[in-house]
PDB file of C-alpha atoms in Angstrom:
ATOM      1  CA  ASP A 866      16.197  -3.341  19.473  1.00 54.00           C
ATOM      2  CA  THR A 867      14.291  -0.222  20.470  1.00 74.00           C
ATOM      3  CA  GLY A 868      15.902   2.046  17.905  1.00 90.00           C
ATOM      4  CA  VAL A 869      17.738   5.328  18.281  1.00 94.00           C
ATOM      5  CA  SER A 870      15.974   7.918  20.416  1.00 95.00           C
ATOM      6  CA  GLN A 871      16.538  11.651  20.599  1.00 97.00           C
ATOM      7  CA  ASN A 872      15.336  14.255  23.049  1.00 97.00           C
ATOM      8  CA  PRO A 873      13.849  16.727  22.861  1.00 97.00           C
ATOM      9  CA  ARG A 874      12.075  16.365  19.521  1.00 95.00           C
ATOM     10  CA  HIS A 875      11.618  20.110  19.213  1.00 96.00           C
ATOM     11  CA  LYS A 876      13.466  23.019  20.779  1.00 97.00           C
ATOM     12  CA  ILE A 877      12.726  26.717  20.359  1.00 98.00           C
ATOM     13  CA  THR A 878      15.252  29.104  21.824  1.00 97.00           C
ATOM     14  CA  LYS A 879      16.294  32.726  21.604  1.00 97.00           C
ATOM     15  CA  ARG A 880      19.488  33.803  19.941  1.00 97.00           C
ATOM     16  CA  GLY A 881      22.404  33.679  22.352  1.00 97.00           C
ATOM     17  CA  GLN A 882      21.038  30.911  24.550  1.00 97.00           C
ATOM     18  CA  ASN A 883      22.697  27.544  25.023  1.00 98.00           C
ATOM     19  CA  VAL A 884      20.927  24.315  24.097  1.00 98.00           C
ATOM     20  CA  THR A 885      21.711  20.653  24.671  1.00 98.00           C
ATOM     21  CA  PHE A 886      20.361  17.636  22.823  1.00 97.00           C
ATOM     22  CA  ARG A 887      20.541  14.010  23.843  1.00 98.00           C
ATOM     23  CA  CYS A 888      20.860  10.861  21.753  1.00 97.00           C
ATOM     24  CA  ASP A 889      20.426   7.298  22.988  1.00 97.00           C
ATOM     25  CA  PRO A 890      21.766   4.823  20.418  1.00 95.00           C
ATOM     26  CA  ILE A 891      20.771   1.231  19.845  1.00 91.00           C
ATOM     27  CA  SER A 892      22.149  -0.531  22.906  1.00 88.00           C
ATOM     28  CA  GLU A 893      24.715  -2.833  21.254  1.00 83.00           C
ATOM     29  CA  HIS A 894      26.075  -0.159  18.904  1.00 88.00           C
ATOM     30  CA  ASN A 895      29.444   1.330  19.731  1.00 88.00           C
ATOM     31  CA  ARG A 896      29.574   3.992  17.008  1.00 90.00           C
ATOM     32  CA  LEU A 897      27.465   7.138  17.228  1.00 93.00           C
ATOM     33  CA  TYR A 898      27.167   9.905  14.651  1.00 94.00           C
ATOM     34  CA  TRP A 899      25.700  13.412  14.628  1.00 96.00           C
ATOM     35  CA  TYR A 900      24.385  15.107  11.495  1.00 95.00           C
ATOM     36  CA  ARG A 901      22.722  18.427  10.769  1.00 96.00           C
ATOM     37  CA  GLN A 902      19.981  18.772   8.171  1.00 94.00           C
ATOM     38  CA  THR A 903      18.706  22.111   6.923  1.00 93.00           C
ATOM     39  CA  LEU A 904      15.524  22.559   4.945  1.00 87.00           C
ATOM     40  CA  GLY A 905      15.714  21.060   1.484  1.00 84.00           C
ATOM     41  CA  GLN A 906      19.127  19.507   2.016  1.00 89.00           C
ATOM     42  CA  GLY A 907      20.521  16.137   2.877  1.00 92.00           C
ATOM     43  CA  PRO A 908      22.092  15.517   6.277  1.00 93.00           C
ATOM     44  CA  GLU A 909      25.615  16.880   6.765  1.00 93.00           C
ATOM     45  CA  PHE A 910      28.114  15.018   8.905  1.00 91.00           C
ATOM     46  CA  LEU A 911      29.144  16.770  12.127  1.00 94.00           C
ATOM     47  CA  THR A 912      31.044  14.260  14.257  1.00 93.00           C
ATOM     48  CA  TYR A 913      31.265  10.645  15.319  1.00 90.00           C
ATOM     49  CA  PHE A 914      32.268   8.581  18.336  1.00 92.00           C
ATOM     50  CA  GLN A 915      33.594   5.090  18.749  1.00 89.00           C
ATOM     51  CA  ASN A 916      32.694   4.211  22.294  1.00 90.00           C
ATOM     52  CA  GLU A 917      33.585   7.331  24.289  1.00 91.00           C
ATOM     53  CA  ALA A 918      36.269   8.576  21.884  1.00 91.00           C
ATOM     54  CA  GLN A 919      35.389  11.370  19.471  1.00 91.00           C
ATOM     55  CA  LEU A 920      37.292  10.287  16.356  1.00 87.00           C
ATOM     56  CA  GLU A 921      36.326  12.831  13.739  1.00 86.00           C
ATOM     57  CA  LYS A 922      34.848  16.325  13.632  1.00 88.00           C
ATOM     58  CA  SER A 923      33.614  18.231  10.625  1.00 88.00           C
ATOM     59  CA  ARG A 924      34.682  21.775   9.887  1.00 85.00           C
ATOM     60  CA  LEU A 925      30.978  22.541  10.262  1.00 81.00           C
ATOM     61  CA  LEU A 926      31.390  21.968  13.982  1.00 84.00           C
ATOM     62  CA  SER A 927      32.447  25.406  15.113  1.00 86.00           C
ATOM     63  CA  ASP A 928      33.858  26.213  18.548  1.00 91.00           C
ATOM     64  CA  ARG A 929      30.313  26.857  19.764  1.00 95.00           C
ATOM     65  CA  PHE A 930      29.454  23.187  19.249  1.00 95.00           C
ATOM     66  CA  SER A 931      30.594  20.424  21.549  1.00 95.00           C
ATOM     67  CA  ALA A 932      29.638  16.766  21.678  1.00 96.00           C
ATOM     68  CA  GLU A 933      30.304  14.204  24.348  1.00 95.00           C
ATOM     69  CA  ARG A 934      29.736  10.534  24.933  1.00 95.00           C
ATOM     70  CA  PRO A 935      31.073  10.123  28.462  1.00 90.00           C
ATOM     71  CA  LYS A 936      30.386   6.449  29.081  1.00 86.00           C
ATOM     72  CA  GLY A 937      30.195   5.232  25.525  1.00 84.00           C
ATOM     73  CA  SER A 938      26.422   4.992  25.661  1.00 90.00           C
ATOM     74  CA  PHE A 939      24.276   8.120  25.212  1.00 96.00           C
ATOM     75  CA  SER A 940      25.660  11.294  23.669  1.00 97.00           C
ATOM     76  CA  THR A 941      24.943  14.982  24.057  1.00 97.00           C
ATOM     77  CA  LEU A 942      25.374  17.784  21.560  1.00 97.00           C
ATOM     78  CA  GLU A 943      25.596  21.277  23.010  1.00 97.00           C
ATOM     79  CA  ILE A 944      25.390  24.519  21.086  1.00 97.00           C
ATOM     80  CA  GLN A 945      26.518  27.616  22.915  1.00 97.00           C
ATOM     81  CA  ARG A 946      25.425  31.162  22.073  1.00 97.00           C
ATOM     82  CA  THR A 947      22.981  29.958  19.442  1.00 97.00           C
ATOM     83  CA  GLU A 948      22.604  31.865  16.191  1.00 96.00           C
ATOM     84  CA  GLN A 949      19.688  31.895  13.764  1.00 96.00           C
ATOM     85  CA  GLY A 950      21.830  29.962  11.313  1.00 94.00           C
ATOM     86  CA  ASP A 951      21.889  27.057  13.759  1.00 96.00           C
ATOM     87  CA  SER A 952      18.200  26.411  13.078  1.00 97.00           C
ATOM     88  CA  ALA A 953      18.068  22.915  11.622  1.00 96.00           C
ATOM     89  CA  MET A 954      17.200  19.313  12.321  1.00 95.00           C
ATOM     90  CA  TYR A 955      19.926  17.565  14.302  1.00 96.00           C
ATOM     91  CA  LEU A 956      20.048  13.855  13.591  1.00 95.00           C
ATOM     92  CA  CYS A 957      21.796  11.144  15.520  1.00 96.00           C
ATOM     93  CA  ALA A 958      22.672   7.720  14.133  1.00 94.00           C
ATOM     94  CA  SER A 959      24.371   4.632  15.482  1.00 92.00           C
ATOM     95  CA  SER A 960      26.056   1.566  14.045  1.00 88.00           C
ATOM     96  CA  GLY A 961      27.709  -1.595  15.275  1.00 82.00           C
ATOM     97  CA  THR A 962      31.361  -2.618  15.507  1.00 68.00           C
ATOM     98  CA  SER A 963      33.561  -3.616  12.583  1.00 61.00           C
ATOM     99  CA  GLY A 964      32.713  -7.051  11.336  1.00 58.00           C
ATOM    100  CA  ALA A 965      29.306  -7.015  12.921  1.00 53.00           C
ATOM    101  CA  PRO A 966      26.441  -7.567  10.509  1.00 52.00           C
ATOM    102  CA  ARG A 967      25.290  -3.982  10.679  1.00 59.00           C
ATOM    103  CA  ALA A 968      28.639  -2.214  11.141  1.00 62.00           C
ATOM    104  CA  ASP A 969      28.379  -0.422   7.831  1.00 70.00           C
ATOM    105  CA  THR A 970      24.797   0.713   8.272  1.00 81.00           C
ATOM    106  CA  GLN A 971      23.727   3.694  10.310  1.00 87.00           C
ATOM    107  CA  TYR A 972      20.341   3.701  11.982  1.00 89.00           C
ATOM    108  CA  PHE A 973      18.877   7.126  12.504  1.00 92.00           C
ATOM    109  CA  GLY A 974      16.828   8.633  15.283  1.00 94.00           C
ATOM    110  CA  PRO A 975      13.833  10.917  14.684  1.00 93.00           C
ATOM    111  CA  GLY A 976      15.905  14.061  15.095  1.00 94.00           C
ATOM    112  CA  THR A 977      15.697  17.216  17.185  1.00 96.00           C
ATOM    113  CA  ARG A 978      14.348  20.239  15.364  1.00 95.00           C
ATOM    114  CA  LEU A 979      15.971  23.431  16.614  1.00 97.00           C
ATOM    115  CA  THR A 980      14.462  26.841  15.947  1.00 97.00           C
ATOM    116  CA  VAL A 981      16.487  29.889  16.980  1.00 97.00           C
ATOM    117  CA  LEU A 982      14.459  33.090  17.150  1.00 96.00           C
TER     118      LEU A 982
ATOM    119  CA  ALA B1278      36.951  12.055  -1.153  1.00 76.00           C
ATOM    120  CA  GLN B1279      33.359  11.090  -1.759  1.00 83.00           C
ATOM    121  CA  SER B1280      30.345  12.878  -3.166  1.00 89.00           C
ATOM    122  CA  VAL B1281      26.811  12.151  -4.280  1.00 94.00           C
ATOM    123  CA  THR B1282      24.673  13.805  -6.917  1.00 95.00           C
ATOM    124  CA  GLN B1283      20.963  13.189  -7.111  1.00 96.00           C
ATOM    125  CA  LEU B1284      19.500  14.203 -10.428  1.00 93.00           C
ATOM    126  CA  GLY B1285      16.196  15.960 -10.009  1.00 92.00           C
ATOM    127  CA  SER B1286      15.106  17.575  -6.772  1.00 93.00           C
ATOM    128  CA  HIS B1287      11.488  16.653  -7.521  1.00 96.00           C
ATOM    129  CA  VAL B1288      10.011  13.680  -9.342  1.00 97.00           C
ATOM    130  CA  SER B1289       6.307  13.209  -9.979  1.00 97.00           C
ATOM    131  CA  VAL B1290       4.726   9.923 -11.066  1.00 97.00           C
ATOM    132  CA  SER B1291       1.222   8.543 -11.294  1.00 97.00           C
ATOM    133  CA  GLU B1292       0.103   5.800  -8.962  1.00 97.00           C
ATOM    134  CA  GLY B1293       1.036   2.457 -10.520  1.00 97.00           C
ATOM    135  CA  ALA B1294       3.784   3.940 -12.700  1.00 97.00           C
ATOM    136  CA  LEU B1295       7.485   3.152 -12.587  1.00 97.00           C
ATOM    137  CA  VAL B1296       9.557   5.080 -10.067  1.00 97.00           C
ATOM    138  CA  LEU B1297      13.123   5.977 -11.077  1.00 98.00           C
ATOM    139  CA  LEU B1298      15.282   8.142  -8.830  1.00 98.00           C
ATOM    140  CA  ARG B1299      18.773   8.832 -10.108  1.00 97.00           C
ATOM    141  CA  CYS B1300      21.981   8.880  -8.104  1.00 97.00           C
ATOM    142  CA  ASN B1301      25.594   9.226  -9.206  1.00 96.00           C
ATOM    143  CA  TYR B1302      28.487   8.952  -6.815  1.00 94.00           C
ATOM    144  CA  SER B1303      32.170   9.657  -6.632  1.00 91.00           C
ATOM    145  CA  SER B1304      34.511   7.742  -4.370  1.00 85.00           C
ATOM    146  CA  SER B1305      38.264   7.224  -4.251  1.00 79.00           C
ATOM    147  CA  VAL B1306      37.823   3.832  -2.571  1.00 79.00           C
ATOM    148  CA  PRO B1307      35.276   1.056  -3.093  1.00 78.00           C
ATOM    149  CA  PRO B1308      32.077   2.599  -1.821  1.00 84.00           C
ATOM    150  CA  TYR B1309      29.202   1.518   0.299  1.00 88.00           C
ATOM    151  CA  LEU B1310      26.002   2.963  -1.156  1.00 92.00           C
ATOM    152  CA  PHE B1311      22.667   3.528   0.492  1.00 93.00           C
ATOM    153  CA  TRP B1312      19.188   4.783  -0.171  1.00 96.00           C
ATOM    154  CA  TYR B1313      17.229   6.253   2.710  1.00 95.00           C
ATOM    155  CA  VAL B1314      13.654   7.526   2.825  1.00 96.00           C
ATOM    156  CA  GLN B1315      12.460  10.368   5.028  1.00 93.00           C
ATOM    157  CA  TYR B1316       8.849  11.166   5.807  1.00 90.00           C
ATOM    158  CA  PRO B1317       7.939  14.653   7.077  1.00 84.00           C
ATOM    159  CA  ASN B1318       9.335  15.465  10.516  1.00 77.00           C
ATOM    160  CA  GLN B1319      10.883  12.043  10.866  1.00 82.00           C
ATOM    161  CA  GLY B1320      14.354  10.578  10.778  1.00 85.00           C
ATOM    162  CA  LEU B1321      15.817   8.569   7.931  1.00 91.00           C
ATOM    163  CA  GLN B1322      14.810   4.973   7.284  1.00 92.00           C
ATOM    164  CA  LEU B1323      17.122   2.643   5.403  1.00 92.00           C
ATOM    165  CA  LEU B1324      15.608   1.351   2.156  1.00 95.00           C
ATOM    166  CA  LEU B1325      18.564  -0.668   0.888  1.00 93.00           C
ATOM    167  CA  LYS B1326      22.349  -0.795   0.764  1.00 91.00           C
ATOM    168  CA  TYR B1327      25.143  -1.976  -1.518  1.00 90.00           C
ATOM    169  CA  THR B1328      28.267  -3.304   0.171  1.00 83.00           C
ATOM    170  CA  SER B1329      30.214  -4.975  -2.666  1.00 76.00           C
ATOM    171  CA  ALA B1330      28.126  -8.108  -2.917  1.00 75.00           C
ATOM    172  CA  ALA B1331      25.397  -8.467  -5.559  1.00 83.00           C
ATOM    173  CA  THR B1332      25.107  -5.446  -7.843  1.00 88.00           C
ATOM    174  CA  LEU B1333      21.307  -5.600  -7.872  1.00 93.00           C
ATOM    175  CA  VAL B1334      20.101  -4.850  -4.389  1.00 93.00           C
ATOM    176  CA  LYS B1335      16.560  -5.403  -3.189  1.00 94.00           C
ATOM    177  CA  GLY B1336      15.178  -3.354  -0.357  1.00 93.00           C
ATOM    178  CA  ILE B1337      12.017  -2.813   1.574  1.00 93.00           C
ATOM    179  CA  ASN B1338       8.663  -1.732   0.165  1.00 92.00           C
ATOM    180  CA  GLY B1339       9.433  -3.151  -3.296  1.00 95.00           C
ATOM    181  CA  PHE B1340      12.377  -0.856  -4.040  1.00 97.00           C
ATOM    182  CA  GLU B1341      15.592  -2.011  -5.659  1.00 96.00           C
ATOM    183  CA  ALA B1342      18.774  -0.389  -6.917  1.00 97.00           C
ATOM    184  CA  GLU B1343      21.534  -1.455  -9.267  1.00 94.00           C
ATOM    185  CA  PHE B1344      25.190  -0.616  -8.706  1.00 93.00           C
ATOM    186  CA  LYS B1345      26.891   0.219 -12.008  1.00 93.00           C
ATOM    187  CA  LYS B1346      30.573   0.869 -11.473  1.00 90.00           C
ATOM    188  CA  SER B1347      31.230   1.903 -15.073  1.00 92.00           C
ATOM    189  CA  GLU B1348      28.560   4.586 -14.813  1.00 93.00           C
ATOM    190  CA  THR B1349      29.227   5.401 -11.128  1.00 94.00           C
ATOM    191  CA  SER B1350      25.487   5.159 -10.631  1.00 95.00           C
ATOM    192  CA  PHE B1351      23.142   3.674  -8.066  1.00 96.00           C
ATOM    193  CA  HIS B1352      19.647   4.462  -9.318  1.00 97.00           C
ATOM    194  CA  LEU B1353      16.589   3.526  -7.253  1.00 98.00           C
ATOM    195  CA  THR B1354      13.571   1.936  -8.908  1.00 97.00           C
ATOM    196  CA  LYS B1355      10.171   0.556  -8.039  1.00 97.00           C
ATOM    197  CA  PRO B1356       7.941  -1.034 -10.694  1.00 97.00           C
ATOM    198  CA  SER B1357       4.661   0.393  -9.430  1.00 97.00           C
ATOM    199  CA  ALA B1358       4.316   3.532  -7.319  1.00 97.00           C
ATOM    200  CA  HIS B1359       1.956   3.662  -4.372  1.00 96.00           C
ATOM    201  CA  MET B1360       0.572   6.772  -2.733  1.00 95.00           C
ATOM    202  CA  SER B1361       2.453   5.867   0.448  1.00 94.00           C
ATOM    203  CA  ASP B1362       5.769   6.160  -1.441  1.00 96.00           C
ATOM    204  CA  ALA B1363       5.476   9.945  -1.467  1.00 96.00           C
ATOM    205  CA  ALA B1364       8.455  11.122   0.591  1.00 96.00           C
ATOM    206  CA  GLU B1365      12.005  12.484   0.360  1.00 96.00           C
ATOM    207  CA  TYR B1366      14.643  10.026  -0.812  1.00 97.00           C
ATOM    208  CA  PHE B1367      18.353  10.355  -0.112  1.00 97.00           C
ATOM    209  CA  CYS B1368      21.206   8.566  -1.796  1.00 96.00           C
ATOM    210  CA  ALA B1369      24.345   8.255   0.306  1.00 94.00           C
ATOM    211  CA  VAL B1370      27.910   7.005   0.005  1.00 91.00           C
ATOM    212  CA  SER B1371      30.362   5.999   2.686  1.00 85.00           C
ATOM    213  CA  ALA B1372      33.679   4.258   3.060  1.00 75.00           C
ATOM    214  CA  PHE B1373      35.393   2.858   6.090  1.00 69.00           C
ATOM    215  CA  THR B1374      37.910   5.343   7.471  1.00 64.00           C
ATOM    216  CA  GLY B1375      37.861   4.183  11.061  1.00 60.00           C
ATOM    217  CA  GLY B1376      34.152   4.813  11.037  1.00 64.00           C
ATOM    218  CA  PHE B1377      31.629   5.169   8.265  1.00 68.00           C
ATOM    219  CA  LYS B1378      31.220   8.893   7.699  1.00 78.00           C
ATOM    220  CA  THR B1379      28.312   9.070   5.307  1.00 86.00           C
ATOM    221  CA  ILE B1380      27.903  11.699   2.601  1.00 90.00           C
ATOM    222  CA  PHE B1381      24.341  12.358   1.527  1.00 93.00           C
ATOM    223  CA  GLY B1382      22.894  13.753  -1.647  1.00 95.00           C
ATOM    224  CA  ALA B1383      20.560  16.737  -1.558  1.00 95.00           C
ATOM    225  CA  GLY B1384      17.523  14.494  -1.832  1.00 96.00           C
ATOM    226  CA  THR B1385      14.724  13.899  -4.308  1.00 97.00           C
ATOM    227  CA  ARG B1386      11.159  14.528  -3.305  1.00 96.00           C
ATOM    228  CA  LEU B1387       8.803  11.981  -4.840  1.00 97.00           C
ATOM    229  CA  PHE B1388       5.224  12.992  -5.542  1.00 97.00           C
ATOM    230  CA  VAL B1389       2.660  10.316  -6.400  1.00 97.00           C
ATOM    231  CA  LYS B1390      -0.481  11.393  -8.229  1.00 96.00           C
ATOM    232  CA  ALA B1391      -3.739   9.489  -7.926  1.00 93.00           C
TER     233      ALA B1391
END
């Protein structure tokens, strides 16, 4: 169990550019979640996958945001035409299948901190 | 619908003193409740969780929390604070709706004075 990894850890971009983040979950976990955390706030749910299927999306996930998990393993989160309001920490978490000992517990990666200038 | 309220955005205690971080939740279905800790520029680490078993839950680093349904509370305690406990603490609630979408509180920053 090597934990959830996220890359890059930090990203600085100019307004209007596109950015993509990657999340590698714990290998046996089939559920993957994305959250956004702004300064002084708790994480806010964005979307989650069960295997390769995206099952739920938050209203926070505007049309400029897209997430994929093509083979049910790693996931990417892309933000198009970034805005200064997108500056935040983007957290990824994973959990196991229903009935598994850790199905109800999400394990978080270190996050990707995005700064939009 | 679910929600979490953490009472007090900042809590300051002396080293060796009792730590009490308050959390109240709202859930339309039996909830799963969690406490996570976050150190600067890091992700969230699970401290403990309640999943409908024992109401007093023990976690890592000497922390524990008690689920009180009548009070809709899940307060976090530690008998004796250590300097290394200084961090941000998040209470969270989730319920199974095909997946476990988790709702987090705004967090409580714990300061520990020498």
